[in-house]
PDB file of C-alpha atoms and ligand atoms in Angstrom:
ATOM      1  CA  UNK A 716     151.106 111.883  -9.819  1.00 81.00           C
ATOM      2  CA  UNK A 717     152.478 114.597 -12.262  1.00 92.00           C
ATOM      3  CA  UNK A 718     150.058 116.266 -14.868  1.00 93.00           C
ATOM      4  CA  UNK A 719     151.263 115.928 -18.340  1.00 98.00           C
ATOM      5  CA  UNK A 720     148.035 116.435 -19.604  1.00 96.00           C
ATOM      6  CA  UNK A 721     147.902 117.842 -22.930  1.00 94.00           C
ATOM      7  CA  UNK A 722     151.777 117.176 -23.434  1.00 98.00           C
ATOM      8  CA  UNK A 723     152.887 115.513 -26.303  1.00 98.00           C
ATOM      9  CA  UNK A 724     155.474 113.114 -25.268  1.00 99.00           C
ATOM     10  CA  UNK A 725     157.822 111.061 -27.967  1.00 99.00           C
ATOM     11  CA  UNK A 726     159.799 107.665 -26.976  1.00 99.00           C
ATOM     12  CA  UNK A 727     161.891 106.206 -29.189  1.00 99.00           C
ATOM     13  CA  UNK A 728     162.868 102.467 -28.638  1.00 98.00           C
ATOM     14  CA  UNK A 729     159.417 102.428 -26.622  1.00 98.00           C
ATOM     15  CA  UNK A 730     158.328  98.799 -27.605  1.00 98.00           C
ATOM     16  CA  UNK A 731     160.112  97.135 -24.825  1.00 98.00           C
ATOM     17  CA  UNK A 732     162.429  97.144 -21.568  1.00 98.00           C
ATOM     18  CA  UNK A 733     163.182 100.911 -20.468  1.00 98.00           C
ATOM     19  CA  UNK A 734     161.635 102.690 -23.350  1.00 98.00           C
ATOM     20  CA  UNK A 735     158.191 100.881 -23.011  1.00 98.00           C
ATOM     21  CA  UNK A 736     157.823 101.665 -19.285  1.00 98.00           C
ATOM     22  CA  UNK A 737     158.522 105.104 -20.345  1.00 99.00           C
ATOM     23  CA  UNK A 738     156.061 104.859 -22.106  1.00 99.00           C
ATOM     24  CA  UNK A 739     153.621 103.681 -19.276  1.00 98.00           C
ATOM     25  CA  UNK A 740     154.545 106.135 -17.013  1.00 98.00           C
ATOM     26  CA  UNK A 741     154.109 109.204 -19.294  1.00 98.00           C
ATOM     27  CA  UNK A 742     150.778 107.985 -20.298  1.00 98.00           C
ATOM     28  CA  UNK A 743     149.846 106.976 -16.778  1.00 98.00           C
ATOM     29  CA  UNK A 744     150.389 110.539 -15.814  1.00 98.00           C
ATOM     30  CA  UNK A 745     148.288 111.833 -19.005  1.00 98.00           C
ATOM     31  CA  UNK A 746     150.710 112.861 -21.554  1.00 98.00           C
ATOM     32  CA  UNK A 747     149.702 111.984 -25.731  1.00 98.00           C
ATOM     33  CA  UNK A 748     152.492 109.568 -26.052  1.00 99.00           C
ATOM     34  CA  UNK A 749     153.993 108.589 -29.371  1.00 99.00           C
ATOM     35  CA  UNK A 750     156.405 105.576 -29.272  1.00 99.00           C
ATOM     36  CA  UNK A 751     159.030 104.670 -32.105  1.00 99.00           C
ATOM     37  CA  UNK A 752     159.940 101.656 -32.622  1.00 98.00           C
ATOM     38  CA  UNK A 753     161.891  99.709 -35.185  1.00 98.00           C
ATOM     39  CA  UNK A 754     159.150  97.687 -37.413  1.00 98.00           C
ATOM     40  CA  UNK A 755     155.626  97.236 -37.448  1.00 98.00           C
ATOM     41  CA  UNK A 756     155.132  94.181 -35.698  1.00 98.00           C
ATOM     42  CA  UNK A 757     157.131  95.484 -32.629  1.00 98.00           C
ATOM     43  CA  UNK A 758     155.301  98.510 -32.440  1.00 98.00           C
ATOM     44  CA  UNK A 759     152.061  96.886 -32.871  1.00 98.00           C
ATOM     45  CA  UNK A 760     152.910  94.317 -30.237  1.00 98.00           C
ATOM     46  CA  UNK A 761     153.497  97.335 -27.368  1.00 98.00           C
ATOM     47  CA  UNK A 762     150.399  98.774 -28.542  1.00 98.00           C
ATOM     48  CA  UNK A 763     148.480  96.057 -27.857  1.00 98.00           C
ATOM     49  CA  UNK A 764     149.683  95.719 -24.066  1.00 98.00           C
ATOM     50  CA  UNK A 765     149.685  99.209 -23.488  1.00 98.00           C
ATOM     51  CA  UNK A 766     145.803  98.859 -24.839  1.00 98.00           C
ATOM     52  CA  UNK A 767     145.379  95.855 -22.243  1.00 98.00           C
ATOM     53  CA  UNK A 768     146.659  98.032 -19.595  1.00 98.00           C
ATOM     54  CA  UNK A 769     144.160 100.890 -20.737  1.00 98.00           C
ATOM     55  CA  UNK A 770     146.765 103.116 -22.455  1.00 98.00           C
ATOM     56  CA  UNK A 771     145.749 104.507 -25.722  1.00 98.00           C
ATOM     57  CA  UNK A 772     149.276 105.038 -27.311  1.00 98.00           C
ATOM     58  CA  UNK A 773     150.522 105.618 -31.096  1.00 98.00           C
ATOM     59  CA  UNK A 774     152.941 104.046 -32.456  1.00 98.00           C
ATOM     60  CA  UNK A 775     155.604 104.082 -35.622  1.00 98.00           C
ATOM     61  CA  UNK A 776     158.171 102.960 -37.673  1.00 98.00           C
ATOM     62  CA  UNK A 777     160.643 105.789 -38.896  1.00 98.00           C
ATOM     63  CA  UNK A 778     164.242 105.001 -39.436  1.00 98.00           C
ATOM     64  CA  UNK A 779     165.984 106.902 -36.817  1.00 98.00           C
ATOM     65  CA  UNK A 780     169.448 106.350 -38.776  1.00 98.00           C
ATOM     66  CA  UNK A 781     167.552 108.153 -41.379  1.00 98.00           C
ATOM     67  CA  UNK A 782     166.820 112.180 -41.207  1.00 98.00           C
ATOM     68  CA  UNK A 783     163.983 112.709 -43.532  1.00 98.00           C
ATOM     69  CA  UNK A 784     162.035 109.325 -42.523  1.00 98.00           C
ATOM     70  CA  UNK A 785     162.019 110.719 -38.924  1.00 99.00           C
ATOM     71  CA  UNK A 786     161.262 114.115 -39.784  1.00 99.00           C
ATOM     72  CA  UNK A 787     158.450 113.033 -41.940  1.00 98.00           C
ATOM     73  CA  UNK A 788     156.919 111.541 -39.118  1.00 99.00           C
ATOM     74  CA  UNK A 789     157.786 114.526 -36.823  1.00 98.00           C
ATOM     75  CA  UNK A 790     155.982 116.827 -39.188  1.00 98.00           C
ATOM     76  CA  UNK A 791     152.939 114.577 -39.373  1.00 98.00           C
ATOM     77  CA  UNK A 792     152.818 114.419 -35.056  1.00 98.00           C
ATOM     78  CA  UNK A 793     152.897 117.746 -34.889  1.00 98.00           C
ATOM     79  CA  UNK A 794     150.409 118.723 -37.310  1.00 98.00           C
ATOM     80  CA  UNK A 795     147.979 116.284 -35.316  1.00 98.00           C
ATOM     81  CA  UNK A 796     148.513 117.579 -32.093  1.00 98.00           C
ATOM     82  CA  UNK A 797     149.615 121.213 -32.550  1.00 98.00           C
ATOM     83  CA  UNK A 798     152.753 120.369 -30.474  1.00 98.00           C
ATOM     84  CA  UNK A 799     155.759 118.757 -28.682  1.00 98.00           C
ATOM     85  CA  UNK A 800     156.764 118.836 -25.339  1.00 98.00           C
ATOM     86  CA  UNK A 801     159.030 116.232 -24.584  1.00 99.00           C
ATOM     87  CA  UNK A 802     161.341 114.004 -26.599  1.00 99.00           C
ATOM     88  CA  UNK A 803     162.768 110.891 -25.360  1.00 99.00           C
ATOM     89  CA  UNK A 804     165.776 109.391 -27.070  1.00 99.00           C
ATOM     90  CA  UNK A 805     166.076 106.016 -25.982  1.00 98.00           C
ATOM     91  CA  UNK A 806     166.291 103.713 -28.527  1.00 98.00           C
ATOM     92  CA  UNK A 807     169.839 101.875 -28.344  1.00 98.00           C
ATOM     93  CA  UNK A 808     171.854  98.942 -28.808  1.00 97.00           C
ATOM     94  CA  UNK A 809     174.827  97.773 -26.764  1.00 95.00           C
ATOM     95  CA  UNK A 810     178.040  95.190 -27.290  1.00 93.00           C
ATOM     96  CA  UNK A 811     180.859  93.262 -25.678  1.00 91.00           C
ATOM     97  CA  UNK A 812     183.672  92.006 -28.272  1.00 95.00           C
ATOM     98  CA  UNK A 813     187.051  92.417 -27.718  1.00 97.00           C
ATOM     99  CA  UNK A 814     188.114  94.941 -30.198  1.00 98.00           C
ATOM    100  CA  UNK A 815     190.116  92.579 -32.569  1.00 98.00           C
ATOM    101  CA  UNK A 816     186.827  90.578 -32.670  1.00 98.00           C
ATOM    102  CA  UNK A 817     184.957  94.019 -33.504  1.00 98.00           C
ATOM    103  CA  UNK A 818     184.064  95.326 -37.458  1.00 98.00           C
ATOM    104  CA  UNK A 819     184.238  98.539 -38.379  1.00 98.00           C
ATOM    105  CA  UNK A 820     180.215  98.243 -39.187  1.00 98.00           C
ATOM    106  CA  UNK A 821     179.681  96.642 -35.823  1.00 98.00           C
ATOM    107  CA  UNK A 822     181.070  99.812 -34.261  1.00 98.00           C
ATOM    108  CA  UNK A 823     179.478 102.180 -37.120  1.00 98.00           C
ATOM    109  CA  UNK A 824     176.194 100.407 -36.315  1.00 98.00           C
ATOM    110  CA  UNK A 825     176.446 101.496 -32.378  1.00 98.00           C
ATOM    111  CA  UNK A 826     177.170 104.654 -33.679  1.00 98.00           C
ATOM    112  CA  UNK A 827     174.430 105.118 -36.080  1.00 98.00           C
ATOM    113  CA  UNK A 828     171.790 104.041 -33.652  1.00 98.00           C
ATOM    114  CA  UNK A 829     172.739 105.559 -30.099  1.00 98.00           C
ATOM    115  CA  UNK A 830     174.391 108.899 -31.461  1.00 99.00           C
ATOM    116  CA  UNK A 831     173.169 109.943 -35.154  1.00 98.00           C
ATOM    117  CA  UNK A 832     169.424 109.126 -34.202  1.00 99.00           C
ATOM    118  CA  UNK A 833     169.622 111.661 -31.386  1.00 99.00           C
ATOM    119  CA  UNK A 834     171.221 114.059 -33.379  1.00 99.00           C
ATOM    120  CA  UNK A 835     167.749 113.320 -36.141  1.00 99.00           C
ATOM    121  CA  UNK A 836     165.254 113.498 -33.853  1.00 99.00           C
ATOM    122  CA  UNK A 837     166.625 116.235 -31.520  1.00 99.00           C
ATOM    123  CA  UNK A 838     166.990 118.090 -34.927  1.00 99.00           C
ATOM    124  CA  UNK A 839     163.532 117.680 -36.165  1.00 99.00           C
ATOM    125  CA  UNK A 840     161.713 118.827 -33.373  1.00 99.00           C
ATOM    126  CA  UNK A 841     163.937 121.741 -32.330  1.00 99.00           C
ATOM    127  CA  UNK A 842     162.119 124.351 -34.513  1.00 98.00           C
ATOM    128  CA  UNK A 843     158.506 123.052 -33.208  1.00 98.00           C
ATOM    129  CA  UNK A 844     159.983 123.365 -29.580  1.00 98.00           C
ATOM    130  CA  UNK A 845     161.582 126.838 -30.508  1.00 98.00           C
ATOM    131  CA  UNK A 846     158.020 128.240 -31.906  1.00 98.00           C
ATOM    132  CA  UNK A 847     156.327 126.860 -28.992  1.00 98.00           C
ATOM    133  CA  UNK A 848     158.793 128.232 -26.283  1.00 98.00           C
ATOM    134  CA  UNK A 849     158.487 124.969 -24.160  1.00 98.00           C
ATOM    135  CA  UNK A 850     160.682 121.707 -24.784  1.00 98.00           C
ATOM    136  CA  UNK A 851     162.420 118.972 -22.852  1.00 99.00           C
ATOM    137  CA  UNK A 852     164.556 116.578 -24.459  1.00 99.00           C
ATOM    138  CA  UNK A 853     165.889 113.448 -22.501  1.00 99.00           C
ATOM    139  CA  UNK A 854     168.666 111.356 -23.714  1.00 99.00           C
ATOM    140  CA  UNK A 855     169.445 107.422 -21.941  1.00 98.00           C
ATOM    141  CA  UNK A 856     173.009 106.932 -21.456  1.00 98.00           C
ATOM    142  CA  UNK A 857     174.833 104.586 -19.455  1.00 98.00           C
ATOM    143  CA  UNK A 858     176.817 104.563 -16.142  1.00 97.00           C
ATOM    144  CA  UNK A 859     179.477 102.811 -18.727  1.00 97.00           C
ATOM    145  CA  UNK A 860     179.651 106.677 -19.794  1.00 98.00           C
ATOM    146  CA  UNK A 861     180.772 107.489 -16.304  1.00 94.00           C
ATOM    147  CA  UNK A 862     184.037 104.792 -16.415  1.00 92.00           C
ATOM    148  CA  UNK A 863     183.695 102.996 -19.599  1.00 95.00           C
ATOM    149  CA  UNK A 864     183.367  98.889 -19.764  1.00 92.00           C
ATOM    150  CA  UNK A 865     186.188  96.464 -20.369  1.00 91.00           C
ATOM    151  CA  UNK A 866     185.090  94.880 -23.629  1.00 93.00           C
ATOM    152  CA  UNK A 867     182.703  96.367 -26.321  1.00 96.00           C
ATOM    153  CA  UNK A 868     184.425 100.110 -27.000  1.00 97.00           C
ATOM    154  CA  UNK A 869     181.821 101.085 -29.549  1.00 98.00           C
ATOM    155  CA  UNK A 870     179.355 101.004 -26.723  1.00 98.00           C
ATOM    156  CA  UNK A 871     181.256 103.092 -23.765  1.00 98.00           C
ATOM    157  CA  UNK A 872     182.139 105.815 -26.726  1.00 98.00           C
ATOM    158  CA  UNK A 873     178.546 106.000 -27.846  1.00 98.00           C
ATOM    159  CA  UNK A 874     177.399 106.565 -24.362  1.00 98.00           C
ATOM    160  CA  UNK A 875     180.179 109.363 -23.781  1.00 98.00           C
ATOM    161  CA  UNK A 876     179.039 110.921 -27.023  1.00 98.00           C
ATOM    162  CA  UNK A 877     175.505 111.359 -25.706  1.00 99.00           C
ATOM    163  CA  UNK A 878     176.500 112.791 -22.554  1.00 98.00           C
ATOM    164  CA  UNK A 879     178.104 115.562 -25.009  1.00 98.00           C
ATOM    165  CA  UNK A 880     175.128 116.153 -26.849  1.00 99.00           C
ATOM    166  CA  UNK A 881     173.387 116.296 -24.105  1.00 99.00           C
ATOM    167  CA  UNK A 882     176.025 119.164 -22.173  1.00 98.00           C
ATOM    168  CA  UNK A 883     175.940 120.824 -25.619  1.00 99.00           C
ATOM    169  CA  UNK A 884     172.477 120.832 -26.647  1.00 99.00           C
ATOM    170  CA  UNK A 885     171.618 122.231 -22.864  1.00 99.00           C
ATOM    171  CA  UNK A 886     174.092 125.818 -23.168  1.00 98.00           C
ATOM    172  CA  UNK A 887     172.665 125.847 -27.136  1.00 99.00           C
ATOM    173  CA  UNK A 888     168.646 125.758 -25.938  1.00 99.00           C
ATOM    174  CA  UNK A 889     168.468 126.970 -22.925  1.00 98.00           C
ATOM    175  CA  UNK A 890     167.701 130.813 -24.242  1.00 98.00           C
ATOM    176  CA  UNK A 891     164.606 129.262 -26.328  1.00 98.00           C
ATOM    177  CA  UNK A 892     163.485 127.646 -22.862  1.00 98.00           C
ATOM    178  CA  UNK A 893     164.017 123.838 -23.901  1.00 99.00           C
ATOM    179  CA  UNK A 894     166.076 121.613 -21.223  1.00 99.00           C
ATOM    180  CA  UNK A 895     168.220 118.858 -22.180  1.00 99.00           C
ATOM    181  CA  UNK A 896     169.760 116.223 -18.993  1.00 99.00           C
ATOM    182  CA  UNK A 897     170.499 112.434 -19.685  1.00 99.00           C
ATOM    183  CA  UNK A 898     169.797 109.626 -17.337  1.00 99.00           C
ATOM    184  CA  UNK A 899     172.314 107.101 -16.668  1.00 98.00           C
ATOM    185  CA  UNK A 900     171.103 103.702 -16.007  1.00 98.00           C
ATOM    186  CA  UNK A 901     173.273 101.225 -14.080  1.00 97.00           C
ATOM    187  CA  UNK A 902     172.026  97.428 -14.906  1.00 96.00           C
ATOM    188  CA  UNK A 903     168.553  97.236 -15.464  1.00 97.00           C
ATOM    189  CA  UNK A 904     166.271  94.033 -15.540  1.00 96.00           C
ATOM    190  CA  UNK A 905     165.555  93.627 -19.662  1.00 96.00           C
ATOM    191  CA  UNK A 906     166.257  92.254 -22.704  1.00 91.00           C
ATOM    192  CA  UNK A 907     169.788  93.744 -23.282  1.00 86.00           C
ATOM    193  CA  UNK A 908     171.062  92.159 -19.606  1.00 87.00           C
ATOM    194  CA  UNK A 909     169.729  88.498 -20.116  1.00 86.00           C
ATOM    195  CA  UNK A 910     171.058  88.618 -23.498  1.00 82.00           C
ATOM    196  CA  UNK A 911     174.627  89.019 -21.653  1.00 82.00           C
ATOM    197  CA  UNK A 912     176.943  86.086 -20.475  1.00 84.00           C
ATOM    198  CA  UNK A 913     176.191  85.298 -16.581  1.00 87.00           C
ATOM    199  CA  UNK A 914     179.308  85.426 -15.656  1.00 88.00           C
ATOM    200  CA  UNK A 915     179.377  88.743 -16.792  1.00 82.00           C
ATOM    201  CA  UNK A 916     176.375  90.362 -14.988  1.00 87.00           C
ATOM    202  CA  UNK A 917     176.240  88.295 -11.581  1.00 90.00           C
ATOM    203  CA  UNK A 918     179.762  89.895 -10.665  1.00 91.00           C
ATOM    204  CA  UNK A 919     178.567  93.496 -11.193  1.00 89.00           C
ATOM    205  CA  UNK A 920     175.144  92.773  -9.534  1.00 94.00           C
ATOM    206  CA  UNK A 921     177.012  91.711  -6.413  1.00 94.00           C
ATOM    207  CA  UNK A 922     178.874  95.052  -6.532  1.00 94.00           C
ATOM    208  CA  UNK A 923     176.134  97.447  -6.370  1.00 97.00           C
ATOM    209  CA  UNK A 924     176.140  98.917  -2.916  1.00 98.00           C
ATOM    210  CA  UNK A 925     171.823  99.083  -3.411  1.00 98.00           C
ATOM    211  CA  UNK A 926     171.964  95.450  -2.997  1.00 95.00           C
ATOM    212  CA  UNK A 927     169.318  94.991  -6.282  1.00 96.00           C
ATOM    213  CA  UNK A 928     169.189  94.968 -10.301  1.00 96.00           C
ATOM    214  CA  UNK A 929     167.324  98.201 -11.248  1.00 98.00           C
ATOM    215  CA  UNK A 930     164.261  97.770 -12.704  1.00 98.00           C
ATOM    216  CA  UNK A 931     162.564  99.592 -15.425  1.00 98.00           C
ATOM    217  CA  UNK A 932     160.161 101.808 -13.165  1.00 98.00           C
ATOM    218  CA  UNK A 933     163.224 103.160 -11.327  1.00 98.00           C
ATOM    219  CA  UNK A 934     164.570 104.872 -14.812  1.00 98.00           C
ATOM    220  CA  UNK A 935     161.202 105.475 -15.829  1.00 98.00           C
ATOM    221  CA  UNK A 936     160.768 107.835 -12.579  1.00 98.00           C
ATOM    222  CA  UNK A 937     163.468 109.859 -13.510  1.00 98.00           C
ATOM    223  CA  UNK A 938     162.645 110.764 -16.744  1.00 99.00           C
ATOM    224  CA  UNK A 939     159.200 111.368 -15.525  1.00 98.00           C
ATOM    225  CA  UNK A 940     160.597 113.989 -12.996  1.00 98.00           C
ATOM    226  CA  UNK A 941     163.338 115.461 -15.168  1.00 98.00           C
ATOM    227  CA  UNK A 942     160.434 115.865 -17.775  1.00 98.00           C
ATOM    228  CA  UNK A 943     158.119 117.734 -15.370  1.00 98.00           C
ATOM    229  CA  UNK A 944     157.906 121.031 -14.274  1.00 97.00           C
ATOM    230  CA  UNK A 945     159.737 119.869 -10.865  1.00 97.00           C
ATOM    231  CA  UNK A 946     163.182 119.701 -12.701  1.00 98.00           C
ATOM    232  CA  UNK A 947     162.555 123.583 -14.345  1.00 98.00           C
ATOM    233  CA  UNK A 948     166.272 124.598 -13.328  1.00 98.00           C
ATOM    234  CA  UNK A 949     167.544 121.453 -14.411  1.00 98.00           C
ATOM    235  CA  UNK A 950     169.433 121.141 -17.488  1.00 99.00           C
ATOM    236  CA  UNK A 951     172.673 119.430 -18.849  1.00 99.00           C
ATOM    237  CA  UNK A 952     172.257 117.005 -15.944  1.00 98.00           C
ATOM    238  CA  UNK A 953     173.571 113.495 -16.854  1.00 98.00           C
ATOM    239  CA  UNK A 954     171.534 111.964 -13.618  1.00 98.00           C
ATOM    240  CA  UNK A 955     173.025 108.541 -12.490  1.00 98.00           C
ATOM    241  CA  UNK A 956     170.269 105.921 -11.538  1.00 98.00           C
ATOM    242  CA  UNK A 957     172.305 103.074 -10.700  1.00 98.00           C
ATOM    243  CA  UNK A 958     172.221 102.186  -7.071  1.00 98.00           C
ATOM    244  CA  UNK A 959     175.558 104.076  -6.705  1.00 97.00           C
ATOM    245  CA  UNK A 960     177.047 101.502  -9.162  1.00 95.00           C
ATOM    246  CA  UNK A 961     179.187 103.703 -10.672  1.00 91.00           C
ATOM    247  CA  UNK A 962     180.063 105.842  -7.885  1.00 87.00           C
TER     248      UNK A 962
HETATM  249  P1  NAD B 664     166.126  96.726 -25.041  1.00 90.90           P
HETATM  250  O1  NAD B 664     167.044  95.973 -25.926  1.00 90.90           O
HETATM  251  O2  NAD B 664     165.150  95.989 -24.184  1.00 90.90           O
HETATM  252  O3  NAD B 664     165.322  97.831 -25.878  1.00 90.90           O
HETATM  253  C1  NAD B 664     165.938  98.589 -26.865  1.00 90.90           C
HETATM  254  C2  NAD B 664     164.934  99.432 -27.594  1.00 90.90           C
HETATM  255  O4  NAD B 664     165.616 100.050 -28.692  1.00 90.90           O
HETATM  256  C3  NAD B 664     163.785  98.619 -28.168  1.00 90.90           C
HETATM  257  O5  NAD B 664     162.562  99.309 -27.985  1.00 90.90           O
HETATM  258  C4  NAD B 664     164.107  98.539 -29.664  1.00 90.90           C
HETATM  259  O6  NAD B 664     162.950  98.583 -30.478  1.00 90.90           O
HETATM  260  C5  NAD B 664     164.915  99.802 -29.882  1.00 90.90           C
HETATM  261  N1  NAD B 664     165.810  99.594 -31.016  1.00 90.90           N
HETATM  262  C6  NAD B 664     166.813  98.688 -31.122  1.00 90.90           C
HETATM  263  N2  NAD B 664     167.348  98.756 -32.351  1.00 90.90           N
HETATM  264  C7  NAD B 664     166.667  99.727 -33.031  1.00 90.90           C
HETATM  265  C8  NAD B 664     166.741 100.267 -34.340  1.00 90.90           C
HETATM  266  N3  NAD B 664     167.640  99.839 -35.221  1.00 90.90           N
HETATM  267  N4  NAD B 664     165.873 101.248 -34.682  1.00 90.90           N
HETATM  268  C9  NAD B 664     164.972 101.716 -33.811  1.00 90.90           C
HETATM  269  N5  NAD B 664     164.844 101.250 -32.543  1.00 90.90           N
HETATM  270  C10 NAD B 664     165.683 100.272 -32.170  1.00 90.90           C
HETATM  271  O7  NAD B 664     167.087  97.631 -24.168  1.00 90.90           O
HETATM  272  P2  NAD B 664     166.895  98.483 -22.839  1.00 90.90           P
HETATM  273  O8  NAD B 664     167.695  97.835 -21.796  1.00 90.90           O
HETATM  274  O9  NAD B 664     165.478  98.796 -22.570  1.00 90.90           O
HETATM  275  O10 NAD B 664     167.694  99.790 -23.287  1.00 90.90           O
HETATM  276  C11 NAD B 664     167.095 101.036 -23.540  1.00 90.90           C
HETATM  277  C12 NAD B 664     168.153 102.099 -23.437  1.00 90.90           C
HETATM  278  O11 NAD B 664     168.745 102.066 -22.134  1.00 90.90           O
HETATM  279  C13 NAD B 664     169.316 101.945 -24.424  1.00 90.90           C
HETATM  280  O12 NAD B 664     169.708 103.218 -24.902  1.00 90.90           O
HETATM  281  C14 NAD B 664     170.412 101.354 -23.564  1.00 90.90           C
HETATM  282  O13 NAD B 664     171.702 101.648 -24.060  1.00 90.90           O
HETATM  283  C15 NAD B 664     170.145 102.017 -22.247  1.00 90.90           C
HETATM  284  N6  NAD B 664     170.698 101.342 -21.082  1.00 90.90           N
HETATM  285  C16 NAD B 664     170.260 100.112 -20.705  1.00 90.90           C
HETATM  286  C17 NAD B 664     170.811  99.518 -19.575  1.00 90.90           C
HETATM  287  C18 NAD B 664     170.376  98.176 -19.069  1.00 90.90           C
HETATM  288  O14 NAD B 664     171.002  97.679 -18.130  1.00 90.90           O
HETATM  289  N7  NAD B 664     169.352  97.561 -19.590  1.00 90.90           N
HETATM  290  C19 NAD B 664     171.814 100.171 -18.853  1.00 90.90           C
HETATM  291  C20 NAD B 664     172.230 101.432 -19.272  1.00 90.90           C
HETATM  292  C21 NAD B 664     171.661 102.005 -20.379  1.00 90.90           C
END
């Protein structure tokens, strides 16, 4: 067990698949946890079985894509709980067309959700993590960022583009004491692999020198680590947890 209590942890896309057992784990270990999600229903739907589970959670709605909507909600999570600790940037959508078959809003819409939201939230709650002199913010790429994927470009580029925030945002806090590393999940067991082809994903699984899928708990464990106190002289780490998929 780590102790997060009285740390205010934020998850966006924490409704389902990696972001909701981020969720779990955080508020298994005793953080506050506040998840994002994209509309009420979802969010009330992960609230409900985090509640069944015994996890008292909050939840909302903000339009990452938007500044002000998520700062607004910042603003109103810190002024409830006089702080935050940890941000987790996690929301994110993926693709596979060819590129003829891609529109330009197809890849803008990639864009808009897996880089500019990072760039809102990690913007909002800089100057609460700068007054406090405490902060950890934790990106989710992609091993794809590692060697790119052979259909889908918007996807690959979005995931390279976080690993440079990430690099960046780590030399740019580090004197105000907030880390910044990524974690770099190979193929994980949710919504966004079934939804792929089989022919696809059985291939790749067959290739990973673990022998397994990953499942959500084993990204979940390393942003529970790279959040805690354990991982104080880590930052600007993009950490691979892929069963060596990528390697
Ligand atoms: P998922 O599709 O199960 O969950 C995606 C999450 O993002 C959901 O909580 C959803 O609410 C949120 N989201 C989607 N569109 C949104 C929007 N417009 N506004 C706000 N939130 C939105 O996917 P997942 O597999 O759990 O993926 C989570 C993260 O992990 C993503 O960043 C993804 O790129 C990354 N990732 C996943 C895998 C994998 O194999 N599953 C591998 C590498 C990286």
């Amino acid at each position: 067990m780590f102790d997060f209590k009285n740390k205010v942890v934020i998850v966006t896309g924490g409704t389902r698949g990696i972001g909701l057992e981020i969720v779990k784990i955080f508020s298994e270990n005793g953080a506050k946890v506040v998840l994002f999600g994209s509309r009420k229903e979802t969010v009330d739907k992960a609230l409900k079985v985090l509640e069944d589970e015994g996890l008292k959670v909050k939840g909302y709605y903000p339009n990452l894509m938007d500044f002000n909507s998520v700062d607004e909600v910042i603003k109103k999570i810190y002024d409830e709980y006089g702080r935050i600790d940890v941000l987790v940037n996690n929301a994110g959508i993926s693709a596979n067309k060819k590129i003829e078959d891609t529109t330009q809003k197809d890849f803008e819409d990639i864009m808009n959700l897996n880089v500019n939201a990072i760039f809102n939230t990690s913007k909002s709650v800089v100057p609460y993590m700068k007054r406090q002199k405490f902060g950890v913010i934790l990106n989710t790429s992609s091993m794809v960022s590692i060697y790119g994927q052979p259909s889908g470009v918007g996807y690959p580029a979005s995931k390279f583009a976080v690993n440079g925030i990430t690099k960046s945002l780590a030399r740019e806090l580090s004197p105000f004491n907030i880390r910044v590393n990524a974690v770099a999940p190979g193929i994980i067991n949710t919504d966004m692999i079934s939804s792929l082809p089989k022919e696809i994903i059985e291939p790749l699984i067959k290739k990973i020198p673990l022998g397994r899928i990953g499942e959500p708990r084993d990204v979940a464990n390393a942003f529970l680590f790279l959040a805690s106190d354990m991982a104080s002289y880590i930052t600007g780490v993009i950490l691979q947890v892929d069963g060596a998929a990528s390697n």
